[in-house]
Structure formats: C-alpha cells, structure tokens
mmCIF file of C-alpha atoms in Angstrom:
data_model
loop_
_atom_site.group_PDB
_atom_site.id
_atom_site.type_symbol
_atom_site.label_atom_id
_atom_site.label_comp_id
_atom_site.label_asym_id
_atom_site.label_seq_id
_atom_site.Cartn_x
_atom_site.Cartn_y
_atom_site.Cartn_z
ATOM 1 C CA MET P 18 0.053 -0.043 -0.043
ATOM 2 C CA THR P 19 1.265 3.464 -1.029
ATOM 3 C CA ILE P 20 -0.533 6.562 0.335
ATOM 4 C CA GLY P 21 -0.449 9.477 -2.051
ATOM 5 C CA ILE P 22 -1.219 12.999 -1.154
ATOM 6 C CA VAL P 23 -3.360 15.641 -3.023
ATOM 7 C CA ILE P 24 -3.160 19.152 -1.392
ATOM 8 C CA VAL P 25 -5.799 21.395 -2.889
ATOM 9 C CA ALA P 26 -4.365 24.927 -3.158
ATOM 10 C CA ALA P 27 -6.002 26.295 -6.253
ATOM 11 C CA GLY P 28 -8.726 28.590 -4.499
ATOM 12 C CA ARG P 29 -8.898 32.397 -4.546
ATOM 13 C CA GLY P 30 -9.873 32.736 -0.752
ATOM 14 C CA GLU P 31 -12.461 35.512 -1.531
ATOM 15 C CA ARG P 32 -13.572 35.500 2.203
ATOM 16 C CA ALA P 33 -10.042 36.034 3.554
ATOM 17 C CA GLY P 34 -9.742 39.705 2.966
ATOM 18 C CA SER P 35 -8.659 42.066 -0.006
ATOM 19 C CA PRO P 36 -7.456 40.437 -3.163
ATOM 20 C CA ASP P 37 -4.411 42.494 -2.874
ATOM 21 C CA GLU P 38 -3.335 40.362 0.032
ATOM 22 C CA GLY P 39 -3.159 37.365 -2.317
ATOM 23 C CA PRO P 40 -4.702 33.913 -1.914
ATOM 24 C CA LYS P 41 -4.928 32.841 1.770
ATOM 25 C CA GLN P 42 -2.834 29.684 1.215
ATOM 26 C CA TYR P 43 0.040 32.076 0.650
ATOM 27 C CA ARG P 44 -0.492 34.513 3.388
ATOM 28 C CA PRO P 45 2.335 34.506 6.180
ATOM 29 C CA ILE P 46 1.683 32.780 9.548
ATOM 30 C CA GLY P 47 4.543 32.141 12.005
ATOM 31 C CA GLY P 48 6.924 33.487 9.427
ATOM 32 C CA ARG P 49 6.113 31.284 6.602
ATOM 33 C CA PRO P 50 3.236 30.887 4.063
ATOM 34 C CA VAL P 51 0.289 28.775 5.086
ATOM 35 C CA ILE P 52 0.987 26.257 2.401
ATOM 36 C CA ALA P 53 4.515 25.851 3.475
ATOM 37 C CA HIS P 54 3.330 24.682 6.964
ATOM 38 C CA THR P 55 0.858 22.258 5.371
ATOM 39 C CA LEU P 56 3.211 20.844 2.818
ATOM 40 C CA GLU P 57 6.030 20.312 5.353
ATOM 41 C CA THR P 58 3.814 18.239 7.614
ATOM 42 C CA PHE P 59 3.164 15.846 4.833
ATOM 43 C CA LEU P 60 6.837 15.719 3.628
ATOM 44 C CA LYS P 61 7.987 14.841 7.057
ATOM 45 C CA TRP P 62 5.409 12.116 7.558
ATOM 46 C CA GLN P 63 7.091 8.638 7.231
ATOM 47 C CA ARG P 64 4.167 6.910 5.477
ATOM 48 C CA ARG P 65 3.690 9.321 2.720
ATOM 49 C CA GLY P 66 3.980 8.491 -0.909
ATOM 50 C CA PRO P 67 4.011 10.815 -3.885
ATOM 51 C CA ILE P 68 2.614 14.350 -3.344
ATOM 52 C CA VAL P 69 0.515 16.298 -5.928
ATOM 53 C CA VAL P 70 -0.158 20.020 -5.116
ATOM 54 C CA VAL P 71 -3.011 21.530 -7.150
ATOM 55 C CA ILE P 72 -2.409 25.299 -7.670
ATOM 56 C CA HIS P 73 -4.079 28.015 -9.697
ATOM 57 C CA ALA P 74 -2.537 28.579 -13.082
ATOM 58 C CA ASP P 75 -1.745 32.233 -11.954
ATOM 59 C CA ASP P 76 0.021 31.103 -8.872
ATOM 60 C CA GLU P 77 3.264 29.370 -10.185
ATOM 61 C CA ALA P 78 5.552 32.001 -8.882
ATOM 62 C CA LEU P 79 3.785 32.379 -5.516
ATOM 63 C CA TYR P 80 4.118 28.639 -5.024
ATOM 64 C CA ALA P 81 7.556 28.526 -5.966
ATOM 65 C CA ALA P 82 8.500 31.295 -3.470
ATOM 66 C CA ALA P 83 6.258 30.017 -0.711
ATOM 67 C CA THR P 84 7.872 26.511 -0.828
ATOM 68 C CA GLU P 85 11.392 27.485 -1.473
ATOM 69 C CA GLY P 86 13.889 25.512 0.732
ATOM 70 C CA LEU P 87 11.414 22.872 1.855
ATOM 71 C CA GLY P 88 13.317 19.452 2.062
ATOM 72 C CA ASP P 89 12.164 16.659 -0.437
ATOM 73 C CA LYS P 90 10.321 19.262 -2.531
ATOM 74 C CA GLU P 91 11.685 17.653 -5.622
ATOM 75 C CA THR P 92 9.400 14.705 -4.980
ATOM 76 C CA VAL P 93 6.366 17.070 -5.156
ATOM 77 C CA VAL P 94 4.448 17.418 -8.429
ATOM 78 C CA THR P 95 2.107 20.409 -9.221
ATOM 79 C CA THR P 96 -0.824 20.458 -11.335
ATOM 80 C CA PHE P 97 -3.375 23.180 -12.364
ATOM 81 C CA GLY P 98 -6.934 23.166 -10.710
ATOM 82 C CA GLY P 99 -10.171 24.092 -12.195
ATOM 83 C CA ASP P 100 -12.879 26.748 -11.378
ATOM 84 C CA THR P 101 -14.306 24.614 -8.460
ATOM 85 C CA ARG P 102 -12.763 22.598 -5.625
ATOM 86 C CA GLN P 103 -14.356 19.508 -6.906
ATOM 87 C CA ARG P 104 -12.784 19.991 -10.339
ATOM 88 C CA SER P 105 -9.421 20.808 -8.755
ATOM 89 C CA VAL P 106 -9.496 17.603 -6.707
ATOM 90 C CA TYR P 107 -10.195 15.686 -9.827
ATOM 91 C CA GLU P 108 -7.321 17.049 -11.533
ATOM 92 C CA GLY P 109 -5.036 16.126 -8.514
ATOM 93 C CA LEU P 110 -6.406 12.507 -8.688
ATOM 94 C CA ARG P 111 -5.575 12.304 -12.327
ATOM 95 C CA ALA P 112 -2.089 13.440 -11.798
ATOM 96 C CA LEU P 113 -1.717 11.041 -8.868
ATOM 97 C CA SER P 114 -3.027 8.047 -10.838
ATOM 98 C CA GLY P 115 0.183 8.098 -12.917
ATOM 99 C CA THR P 116 2.259 7.154 -9.811
ATOM 100 C CA GLU P 117 2.645 4.137 -7.475
ATOM 101 C CA ALA P 118 -0.028 5.452 -5.178
ATOM 102 C CA THR P 119 -2.739 2.893 -4.227
ATOM 103 C CA HIS P 120 -4.586 5.231 -1.604
ATOM 104 C CA VAL P 121 -4.989 8.971 -1.388
ATOM 105 C CA MET P 122 -5.370 11.690 1.267
ATOM 106 C CA ILE P 123 -7.139 14.779 -0.130
ATOM 107 C CA HIS P 124 -6.321 17.863 2.034
ATOM 108 C CA ASP P 125 -6.955 21.524 2.109
ATOM 109 C CA ALA P 126 -3.818 23.651 1.900
ATOM 110 C CA ALA P 127 -5.570 26.119 4.226
ATOM 111 C CA ARG P 128 -5.506 23.574 7.066
ATOM 112 C CA PRO P 129 -1.972 24.020 8.198
ATOM 113 C CA PHE P 130 -2.293 22.445 11.677
ATOM 114 C CA ILE P 131 -2.687 18.815 10.543
ATOM 115 C CA ASP P 132 -0.582 16.528 12.581
ATOM 116 C CA HIS P 133 1.107 13.180 12.215
ATOM 117 C CA ASP P 134 -1.173 11.585 14.854
ATOM 118 C CA MET P 135 -4.223 12.089 12.739
ATOM 119 C CA LEU P 136 -2.501 10.883 9.629
ATOM 120 C CA ASP P 137 -1.377 7.747 11.499
ATOM 121 C CA ARG P 138 -5.055 7.120 12.549
ATOM 122 C CA ILE P 139 -6.207 7.343 8.954
ATOM 123 C CA ALA P 140 -3.412 4.978 7.799
ATOM 124 C CA LYS P 141 -4.240 2.513 10.493
ATOM 125 C CA ALA P 142 -7.803 2.461 9.124
ATOM 126 C CA PHE P 143 -6.492 1.693 5.694
ATOM 127 C CA ASP P 144 -4.294 -1.085 7.183
ATOM 128 C CA GLU P 145 -7.437 -2.646 8.799
ATOM 129 C CA GLY P 146 -9.126 -2.820 5.281
ATOM 130 C CA VAL P 147 -11.144 0.375 5.280
ATOM 131 C CA ASP P 148 -11.471 2.150 1.859
ATOM 132 C CA ALA P 149 -12.858 5.414 2.623
ATOM 133 C CA VAL P 150 -11.961 7.387 5.857
ATOM 134 C CA LEU P 151 -13.371 10.801 7.129
ATOM 135 C CA PRO P 152 -11.606 12.502 10.088
ATOM 136 C CA ALA P 153 -14.045 14.488 12.004
ATOM 137 C CA VAL P 154 -14.865 15.898 15.325
ATOM 138 C CA ALA P 155 -18.226 15.529 17.230
ATOM 139 C CA VAL P 156 -20.241 18.561 17.343
ATOM 140 C CA THR P 157 -20.512 20.111 20.869
ATOM 141 C CA ASP P 158 -22.397 23.166 20.287
ATOM 142 C CA THR P 159 -26.150 23.238 20.690
ATOM 143 C CA LEU P 160 -27.676 23.404 17.206
ATOM 144 C CA LYS P 161 -30.728 25.634 16.171
ATOM 145 C CA ARG P 162 -32.690 25.499 13.022
ATOM 146 C CA GLY P 163 -33.887 29.004 11.982
ATOM 147 C CA GLY P 164 -36.383 30.179 9.547
ATOM 148 C CA SER P 165 -36.659 33.032 7.083
ATOM 149 C CA ASP P 166 -38.647 35.083 9.648
ATOM 150 C CA GLY P 167 -35.409 35.220 11.783
ATOM 151 C CA LEU P 168 -36.718 32.995 14.474
ATOM 152 C CA VAL P 169 -35.581 29.744 15.922
ATOM 153 C CA HIS P 170 -37.948 26.972 14.726
ATOM 154 C CA GLU P 171 -36.339 24.050 16.472
ATOM 155 C CA THR P 172 -33.450 22.728 18.503
ATOM 156 C CA VAL P 173 -31.572 20.033 16.448
ATOM 157 C CA SER P 174 -30.195 17.035 18.317
ATOM 158 C CA ARG P 175 -26.449 16.878 18.032
ATOM 159 C CA ASN P 176 -26.289 13.211 18.769
ATOM 160 C CA GLY P 177 -24.280 11.511 15.882
ATOM 161 C CA LEU P 178 -23.309 14.763 14.324
ATOM 162 C CA TYR P 179 -19.752 15.460 13.284
ATOM 163 C CA ALA P 180 -17.849 18.297 11.686
ATOM 164 C CA ALA P 181 -15.912 16.941 8.665
ATOM 165 C CA GLN P 182 -12.225 17.751 8.283
ATOM 166 C CA THR P 183 -9.437 16.803 5.810
ATOM 167 C CA PRO P 184 -7.616 15.004 4.717
ATOM 168 C CA GLN P 185 -10.450 12.761 3.490
ATOM 169 C CA SER P 186 -8.966 9.519 2.391
ATOM 170 C CA PHE P 187 -9.795 6.802 -0.102
ATOM 171 C CA LEU P 188 -8.827 3.916 -2.182
ATOM 172 C CA LEU P 189 -7.436 5.987 -5.127
ATOM 173 C CA SER P 190 -9.289 4.033 -7.855
ATOM 174 C CA GLU P 191 -12.588 4.251 -6.011
ATOM 175 C CA ILE P 192 -12.618 7.953 -5.317
ATOM 176 C CA ARG P 193 -11.295 8.676 -8.774
ATOM 177 C CA SER P 194 -14.063 6.647 -10.412
ATOM 178 C CA ALA P 195 -16.567 8.498 -8.202
ATOM 179 C CA HIS P 196 -15.328 11.870 -9.432
ATOM 180 C CA GLU P 197 -15.347 10.712 -12.996
ATOM 181 C CA LYS P 198 -19.057 9.719 -12.600
ATOM 182 C CA ALA P 199 -19.885 13.000 -10.976
ATOM 183 C CA ALA P 200 -18.107 14.859 -13.854
ATOM 184 C CA ALA P 201 -19.857 12.916 -16.504
ATOM 185 C CA LEU P 202 -23.337 13.723 -14.959
ATOM 186 C CA ARG P 203 -22.193 17.434 -14.572
ATOM 187 C CA ARG P 204 -22.621 17.067 -10.742
ATOM 188 C CA ASP P 205 -20.600 19.872 -9.254
ATOM 189 C CA ASP P 206 -22.576 20.606 -6.118
ATOM 190 C CA PHE P 207 -20.881 18.319 -3.674
ATOM 191 C CA THR P 208 -19.247 20.139 -0.710
ATOM 192 C CA ASP P 209 -16.490 17.593 0.024
ATOM 193 C CA ASP P 210 -15.073 14.276 -1.337
ATOM 194 C CA ALA P 211 -16.706 12.255 1.312
ATOM 195 C CA ALA P 212 -20.150 13.483 -0.118
ATOM 196 C CA ILE P 213 -19.029 12.321 -3.527
ATOM 197 C CA ALA P 214 -18.035 8.820 -2.013
ATOM 198 C CA GLU P 215 -21.510 8.541 -0.260
ATOM 199 C CA TRP P 216 -23.115 9.446 -3.457
ATOM 200 C CA ALA P 217 -21.234 6.751 -5.221
ATOM 201 C CA GLY P 218 -22.133 4.128 -2.645
ATOM 202 C CA LEU P 219 -18.873 3.893 -0.920
ATOM 203 C CA PRO P 220 -19.076 3.321 2.912
ATOM 204 C CA VAL P 221 -17.059 6.011 4.688
ATOM 205 C CA ALA P 222 -15.586 5.372 8.158
ATOM 206 C CA ILE P 223 -15.223 8.173 10.635
ATOM 207 C CA VAL P 224 -11.876 8.480 12.547
ATOM 208 C CA GLU P 225 -11.137 10.882 15.278
ATOM 209 C CA GLY P 226 -10.170 14.391 13.869
ATOM 210 C CA SER P 227 -8.406 17.097 15.825
ATOM 211 C CA VAL P 228 -9.799 20.311 17.153
ATOM 212 C CA ASP P 229 -6.634 22.073 16.035
ATOM 213 C CA ASN P 230 -7.062 21.045 12.492
ATOM 214 C CA ILE P 231 -9.023 24.199 11.586
ATOM 215 C CA LYS P 232 -9.474 25.577 8.083
ATOM 216 C CA LEU P 233 -8.396 29.153 7.625
ATOM 217 C CA THR P 234 -11.303 30.779 5.963
ATOM 218 C CA VAL P 235 -11.466 34.571 6.853
ATOM 219 C CA ARG P 236 -8.856 37.059 7.682
ATOM 220 C CA ARG P 237 -9.421 36.619 11.463
ATOM 221 C CA ASP P 238 -8.599 32.939 11.162
ATOM 222 C CA ILE P 239 -5.199 33.842 9.560
ATOM 223 C CA ALA P 240 -4.458 36.382 12.272
ATOM 224 C CA MET P 241 -5.302 33.792 15.023
ATOM 225 C CA ALA P 242 -3.129 31.148 13.330
ATOM 226 C CA ASP P 243 -0.285 33.719 13.158
ATOM 227 C CA GLU P 244 -0.696 34.504 16.853
ATOM 228 C CA LYS P 245 -0.841 30.829 17.722
ATOM 229 C CA LEU P 246 2.527 30.071 15.907
ATOM 230 C CA SER P 247 4.118 33.302 17.365
ATOM 231 C CA SER P 248 3.188 32.287 20.893
ATOM 232 C CA LYS P 249 5.610 29.393 20.714
ATOM 233 C CA LEU P 250 8.470 31.765 20.846
ATOM 234 C CA PRO P 251 10.412 31.957 24.073
ATOM 235 C CA ALA P 252 9.407 35.059 25.993
ATOM 236 C CA ASP P 253 13.115 36.478 25.725
ATOM 237 C CA ALA P 254 13.444 35.809 22.144
ATOM 238 C CA LEU P 255 14.273 38.723 20.036
ATOM 239 C CA PRO P 256 13.115 38.858 16.250
ATOM 240 C CA ASP P 257 16.098 38.738 13.920
ATOM 241 C CA VAL P 258 14.965 41.742 11.735
ATOM 242 C CA ARG P 259 17.438 42.985 9.286
ATOM 243 C CA CYS P 260 17.407 45.963 7.007
ATOM 244 C CA GLY P 261 19.560 46.083 3.935
ATOM 245 C CA ASN P 262 20.281 49.190 1.720
ATOM 246 C CA GLY P 263 21.267 49.284 -1.889
ATOM 247 C CA TYR P 264 22.290 52.074 -4.392
ATOM 248 C CA ASP P 265 23.031 52.101 -8.021
ATOM 249 C CA VAL P 266 23.262 54.726 -10.805
ATOM 250 C CA HIS P 267 23.539 54.236 -14.588
ATOM 251 C CA GLN P 268 24.457 56.687 -17.329
ATOM 252 C CA LEU P 269 21.813 57.930 -19.673
ATOM 253 C CA VAL P 270 22.816 57.788 -23.443
ATOM 254 C CA PRO P 271 20.798 58.316 -26.527
ATOM 255 C CA GLY P 272 18.277 55.645 -27.119
ATOM 256 C CA ASP P 273 14.624 54.671 -27.192
ATOM 257 C CA GLY P 274 13.694 53.950 -23.634
ATOM 258 C CA VAL P 275 14.607 52.791 -20.097
ATOM 259 C CA THR P 276 13.813 49.771 -18.076
ATOM 260 C CA LEU P 277 12.944 50.402 -14.460
ATOM 261 C CA CYS P 278 11.670 47.628 -12.144
ATOM 262 C CA GLY P 279 11.161 45.483 -15.264
ATOM 263 C CA VAL P 280 8.985 47.994 -17.014
ATOM 264 C CA PHE P 281 10.204 49.356 -20.323
ATOM 265 C CA ILE P 282 9.194 53.118 -20.628
ATOM 266 C CA PRO P 283 9.663 54.665 -24.068
ATOM 267 C CA HIS P 284 12.056 57.794 -23.865
ATOM 268 C CA ASP P 285 14.595 59.681 -25.884
ATOM 269 C CA GLN P 286 17.319 58.145 -23.870
ATOM 270 C CA LYS P 287 18.382 54.680 -22.588
ATOM 271 C CA LEU P 288 20.479 53.488 -19.645
ATOM 272 C CA SER P 289 23.999 52.299 -20.364
ATOM 273 C CA GLY P 290 24.983 49.012 -18.592
ATOM 274 C CA HIS P 291 26.161 45.461 -19.217
ATOM 275 C CA SER P 292 22.793 43.956 -18.517
ATOM 276 C CA ASP P 293 19.499 45.726 -19.261
ATOM 277 C CA ALA P 294 20.674 48.422 -16.663
ATOM 278 C CA ASP P 295 17.666 48.267 -14.590
ATOM 279 C CA VAL P 296 18.954 50.557 -11.920
ATOM 280 C CA ALA P 297 16.034 49.991 -9.667
ATOM 281 C CA LEU P 298 16.504 46.133 -9.600
ATOM 282 C CA HIS P 299 20.162 46.286 -9.190
ATOM 283 C CA ALA P 300 19.807 48.410 -6.054
ATOM 284 C CA LEU P 301 17.048 46.209 -4.636
ATOM 285 C CA THR P 302 19.393 43.190 -5.338
ATOM 286 C CA ASP P 303 22.182 44.766 -3.354
ATOM 287 C CA ALA P 304 19.654 45.563 -0.472
ATOM 288 C CA LEU P 305 18.557 41.979 -0.104
ATOM 289 C CA LEU P 306 22.191 40.560 -0.464
ATOM 290 C CA ALA P 307 23.128 43.002 2.506
ATOM 291 C CA THR P 308 20.612 41.289 4.960
ATOM 292 C CA CYS P 309 22.666 38.166 4.962
ATOM 293 C CA GLY P 310 26.261 39.419 4.202
ATOM 294 C CA ALA P 311 26.288 37.752 0.795
ATOM 295 C CA GLY P 312 28.231 40.525 -0.974
ATOM 296 C CA ASP P 313 26.921 42.531 -3.909
ATOM 297 C CA ILE P 314 25.556 42.222 -7.378
ATOM 298 C CA GLY P 315 28.989 42.320 -8.909
ATOM 299 C CA ASP P 316 30.098 39.371 -6.833
ATOM 300 C CA HIS P 317 27.370 37.139 -8.323
ATOM 301 C CA PHE P 318 26.980 38.663 -11.777
ATOM 302 C CA PRO P 319 30.433 40.252 -12.647
ATOM 303 C CA PRO P 320 30.152 42.577 -15.655
ATOM 304 C CA SER P 321 33.100 40.857 -17.168
ATOM 305 C CA ASP P 322 31.098 37.780 -17.703
ATOM 306 C CA MET P 323 29.674 38.088 -21.270
ATOM 307 C CA GLN P 324 26.640 35.674 -20.453
ATOM 308 C CA TRP P 325 25.001 38.650 -18.474
ATOM 309 C CA LYS P 326 25.277 41.062 -21.559
ATOM 310 C CA GLY P 327 21.754 42.373 -22.048
ATOM 311 C CA ALA P 328 20.274 39.956 -19.499
ATOM 312 C CA PRO P 329 16.933 40.958 -17.615
ATOM 313 C CA SER P 330 17.690 42.176 -14.181
ATOM 314 C CA ARG P 331 14.968 40.125 -12.731
ATOM 315 C CA ILE P 332 17.421 37.193 -12.924
ATOM 316 C CA PHE P 333 19.627 39.038 -10.444
ATOM 317 C CA LEU P 334 16.772 39.851 -8.101
ATOM 318 C CA GLU P 335 15.508 36.293 -8.090
ATOM 319 C CA HIS P 336 18.975 34.982 -7.316
ATOM 320 C CA ALA P 337 19.212 37.397 -4.251
ATOM 321 C CA ALA P 338 15.797 36.287 -3.106
ATOM 322 C CA LYS P 339 16.689 32.691 -3.266
ATOM 323 C CA ILE P 340 19.904 33.217 -1.275
ATOM 324 C CA VAL P 341 17.795 35.055 1.405
ATOM 325 C CA ARG P 342 15.361 32.180 1.680
ATOM 326 C CA GLU P 343 18.138 29.451 1.806
ATOM 327 C CA LYS P 344 19.578 31.345 4.788
ATOM 328 C CA GLY P 345 16.177 31.233 6.568
ATOM 329 C CA GLY P 346 14.971 34.727 5.668
ATOM 330 C CA THR P 347 11.405 35.777 5.055
ATOM 331 C CA ILE P 348 11.205 38.995 2.867
ATOM 332 C CA MET P 349 9.009 41.426 4.544
ATOM 333 C CA ASN P 350 9.159 44.656 2.516
ATOM 334 C CA ALA P 351 10.913 46.065 -0.573
ATOM 335 C CA ASP P 352 11.219 49.786 -1.176
ATOM 336 C CA VAL P 353 12.723 51.497 -4.115
ATOM 337 C CA SER P 354 13.204 55.326 -4.665
ATOM 338 C CA LEU P 355 14.098 56.432 -8.085
ATOM 339 C CA ILE P 356 15.860 59.664 -8.853
ATOM 340 C CA ALA P 357 15.420 61.134 -12.315
ATOM 341 C CA GLU P 358 14.262 64.146 -14.125
ATOM 342 C CA ALA P 359 12.609 61.924 -16.725
ATOM 343 C CA PRO P 360 10.751 59.911 -17.844
ATOM 344 C CA LYS P 361 7.793 59.988 -15.457
ATOM 345 C CA VAL P 362 7.470 56.939 -13.173
ATOM 346 C CA GLY P 363 3.909 57.641 -11.932
ATOM 347 C CA PRO P 364 1.903 56.108 -14.749
ATOM 348 C CA HIS P 365 3.978 52.881 -14.477
ATOM 349 C CA ARG P 366 4.242 52.500 -10.587
ATOM 350 C CA ASP P 367 1.514 49.948 -10.243
ATOM 351 C CA LYS P 368 3.108 47.535 -12.769
ATOM 352 C CA MET P 369 6.486 48.081 -11.241
ATOM 353 C CA ARG P 370 5.149 47.017 -7.882
ATOM 354 C CA GLU P 371 3.337 43.966 -9.478
ATOM 355 C CA ASN P 372 6.692 42.913 -10.887
ATOM 356 C CA LEU P 373 8.487 43.295 -7.511
ATOM 357 C CA SER P 374 5.548 41.274 -5.841
ATOM 358 C CA SER P 375 5.878 38.575 -8.469
ATOM 359 C CA ILE P 376 9.670 38.279 -8.426
ATOM 360 C CA LEU P 377 9.962 38.308 -4.603
ATOM 361 C CA GLY P 378 6.898 36.216 -3.877
ATOM 362 C CA ILE P 379 5.394 38.736 -1.443
ATOM 363 C CA THR P 380 2.091 40.554 -1.565
ATOM 364 C CA ILE P 381 1.936 43.927 -3.395
ATOM 365 C CA ASP P 382 1.288 46.014 -0.262
ATOM 366 C CA ARG P 383 4.763 45.146 0.773
ATOM 367 C CA CYS P 384 6.304 46.609 -2.371
ATOM 368 C CA SER P 385 6.861 50.359 -2.747
ATOM 369 C CA VAL P 386 8.126 52.305 -5.720
ATOM 370 C CA LYS P 387 8.660 56.025 -5.309
ATOM 371 C CA ALA P 388 10.172 58.670 -7.624
ATOM 372 C CA THR P 389 11.562 62.157 -7.165
ATOM 373 C CA THR P 390 13.654 64.595 -9.321
ATOM 374 C CA ASN P 391 17.067 66.136 -8.304
ATOM 375 C CA GLU P 392 15.724 69.693 -8.862
ATOM 376 C CA THR P 393 18.003 70.036 -11.893
ATOM 377 C CA ILE P 394 21.058 69.657 -9.708
ATOM 378 C CA GLY P 395 24.057 67.501 -10.399
ATOM 379 C CA PHE P 396 24.323 64.640 -12.987
ATOM 380 C CA VAL P 397 20.785 63.555 -12.338
ATOM 381 C CA GLY P 398 19.510 67.119 -12.801
ATOM 382 C CA ARG P 399 21.435 67.431 -16.139
ATOM 383 C CA ARG P 400 19.851 64.194 -17.247
ATOM 384 C CA GLU P 401 23.056 62.383 -17.409
ATOM 385 C CA GLY P 402 21.908 59.444 -15.477
ATOM 386 C CA ILE P 403 19.324 57.744 -13.144
ATOM 387 C CA ALA P 404 19.918 56.731 -9.682
ATOM 388 C CA ALA P 405 18.014 54.384 -7.285
ATOM 389 C CA ILE P 406 18.066 53.803 -3.624
ATOM 390 C CA ALA P 407 16.404 50.549 -2.287
ATOM 391 C CA THR P 408 15.707 49.100 1.177
ATOM 392 C CA ALA P 409 14.784 45.565 1.977
ATOM 393 C CA THR P 410 13.556 44.289 5.367
ATOM 394 C CA VAL P 411 13.924 40.572 6.135
ATOM 395 C CA VAL P 412 13.260 38.513 9.122
ATOM 396 C CA TYR P 413 15.546 35.485 9.721
ATOM 397 C CA ARG P 414 14.650 32.542 11.856
ATOM 398 C CA GLY P 415 17.399 31.386 14.249
ATOM 399 C CA GLU P 416 18.124 27.835 15.045
ATOM 400 C CA GLN P 417 17.306 28.368 18.667
ATOM 401 C CA HIS P 418 13.529 28.958 18.305
ATOM 402 C CA GLU P 419 10.696 28.478 15.946
ATOM 403 C CA PRO P 420 10.289 30.419 12.734
ATOM 404 C CA LEU P 421 9.484 34.162 13.640
ATOM 405 C CA SER P 422 5.999 35.575 12.828
ATOM 406 C CA LEU P 423 5.477 38.134 10.269
#
C-alpha cells in the first residue's frame, strides 16, 4: 500500500480579505506561508507516498516562492486546478493516478495544523481494510434551525453529528471513479469528497479528527493562526529583523527607452549598462544581499562575464531572493526610490510594484516604488543618469527557536 497525497491549493480565498493580500494559502503565519506549513507536515510524514499540489494557473511564482527551501520538495508534483474545488481535486487525482499510489489523502492547503497523529489514525484504518476514511470531530455546540422569519424553529439534536475535516482519504481507484462519474453527470454541487463517495455508494468510516485542524477561511482565522504560532517563541526571544540598503546609478545615453523595475518606458534616452541596466532592480538586489552578508551584485554577476550582457535584471533579483530564503529569511518589505528628471514613473508605478511582488513572492502591499527629481542639480538634474536607492527588510529565523512571525 502506498498512500499518495493531494493538497488542494487552487482557491482564491475570497472571504479572507482584500485580493491585494493574495490567496490565503500564501499568506504568512509564523513567518512562513500557510501552504509551507501544510506541505512540510506531509513531507515529514514517514508513510507518505507521492505528493501532488493543485495550484491555480496564476500562482506558479507564488507557489515556488512559498515552498522555497522545503526538504524533499523535488518529490512533489504540481498541477493546475479548475474553477471549483471539486474540479481541482479531480485534476489532482488524475495526476496522482500516474504514480505508484494505491490510496490517497485529499487535504485543503488552508488547514496548516494537520498533525502526524491524525495521519497515522487514517493510515491505520487503511491497514485494517477500510477504503474510505473521514476525519471528523463530534459537534459540541447546541444546534438551532432558523427560519426565513429570523426566529428559531427548532433545536436540532447533536447526537451522531460530526464536523468534517481533511484529509479525507480513499482507495485511489474508487474515489477517482466516483469523481469521473460525477463529472460525466455534470454534478458539481458536492461540498467535499466524502459526499461524492457517499453518493457513489462507498461506505465512509469516521476516525477521530483534531480540534486544532481548523480551516483558515476569513482574515481573522489567519491572524489567530499567526498569533498561535508566534506564541511558541520564548518570552526572551528577539526577532532577527535585518534591514539592507542598496544604491545604484547608470548613465543615460541616446536611445529609445529605459527599463525600471522590469517595465520598459519609451524615452529619448536609454540606460547604459552590461545587462538591461535596470538601476532599480540592481539597487534592490544589493539591498537583499546585504541582509545576510552575501556580497553585492557584482560578486554574483560580474560585468566581465559576457553571459549577462543584455540580461534582464529580474534574474539578479530572483537570485538574491533565493539566497535570502536559503539562509532562513522571510522577505517582509521592498522599497525603491528612483531619482530622475525623466521619464515620469507615476503612470508605471503599479506595474512596477506588481513585478516586485511577483519576483519576490510577497504581496503587493509590501512593495513600494517612489520617484523624485533632483531639482535640476548634479548629474541627475542634467539628465546624465538615473539613480536608485533601495531598502529591503528581512526576518531571519534562528536555530534556537521556531520561525518568527510576520
């Protein structure tokens, strides 16, 4: 028996706050994205087989950044989900069917507090011959049924009632067949995989869930999860917050435009440099490297190396961000100030911030781009060059305590 894992992470999380904050599975709790906590638990479980993570087609960069540095990540396969959770699970099952997995655990990425004890209980049920397993906790609250008039119509007995959790787990061939049948009949109204199994006539056994295995749904859930993980820090632990600064300048020469923060802006001049001369990304690269003492951009990408001639500067920034994460850092904020008489940056600022967000894997509200002139003073004032000052804030987690909270 080989137990495969499908982690569903393709949702948009509409109830978890502003879309600018990004999907909830990539929001930070305890210093790392939600999905990193979830995936790491399965990666460290001794009985796990192949893992498929189902992501949204727009989230490849977010997923890569969120899972950077996780051990055994190379054994994880990603696939794109559909427009509903049910469709996303089906895509995950299809991807898993090409592996050695005989059984499957289907888990929501937004349940980061899954533990190995629960996974062991489910695996034990498989060992005993059960083909469909639902982790659940008994309902303890008194239940009321209300009416459209806003009044209580009856008190519902809670005897035998359970709150379903994930990972809902099955014999792979049976749950895939049930999903295929539902898809063929265009049934997309099932609220979870156990419901599809029940509809297909599969007996579903209940095992003890965990009260800690909550699903993060709204913004308050995420805040409480962050608070819970932060409370594990020793009382005298100081957060290792580091601030790096970078400065760069490039000469302006006759041309057709400049590239700033990855955005090409038509202009009657261009920036002279060995790469694309994106002065903003160069300064920010140095700022990130400074937070972990990793030298500067010239150490990693020397101008004497012809392979970088004309190269897009996002390569340099991605490299610096990777170094930061490998050293245990969580990028908190990136701030770039451009100093130029022309061209105007304002109309392009949002796109520049989007580029920084994509490259660094952080939400756009943590990315700032500002511009000012030099009041016609000096080389900038004479339009001989453009300068950039960048600041990056990174929190590093020490070996002596748990990862720090954002």
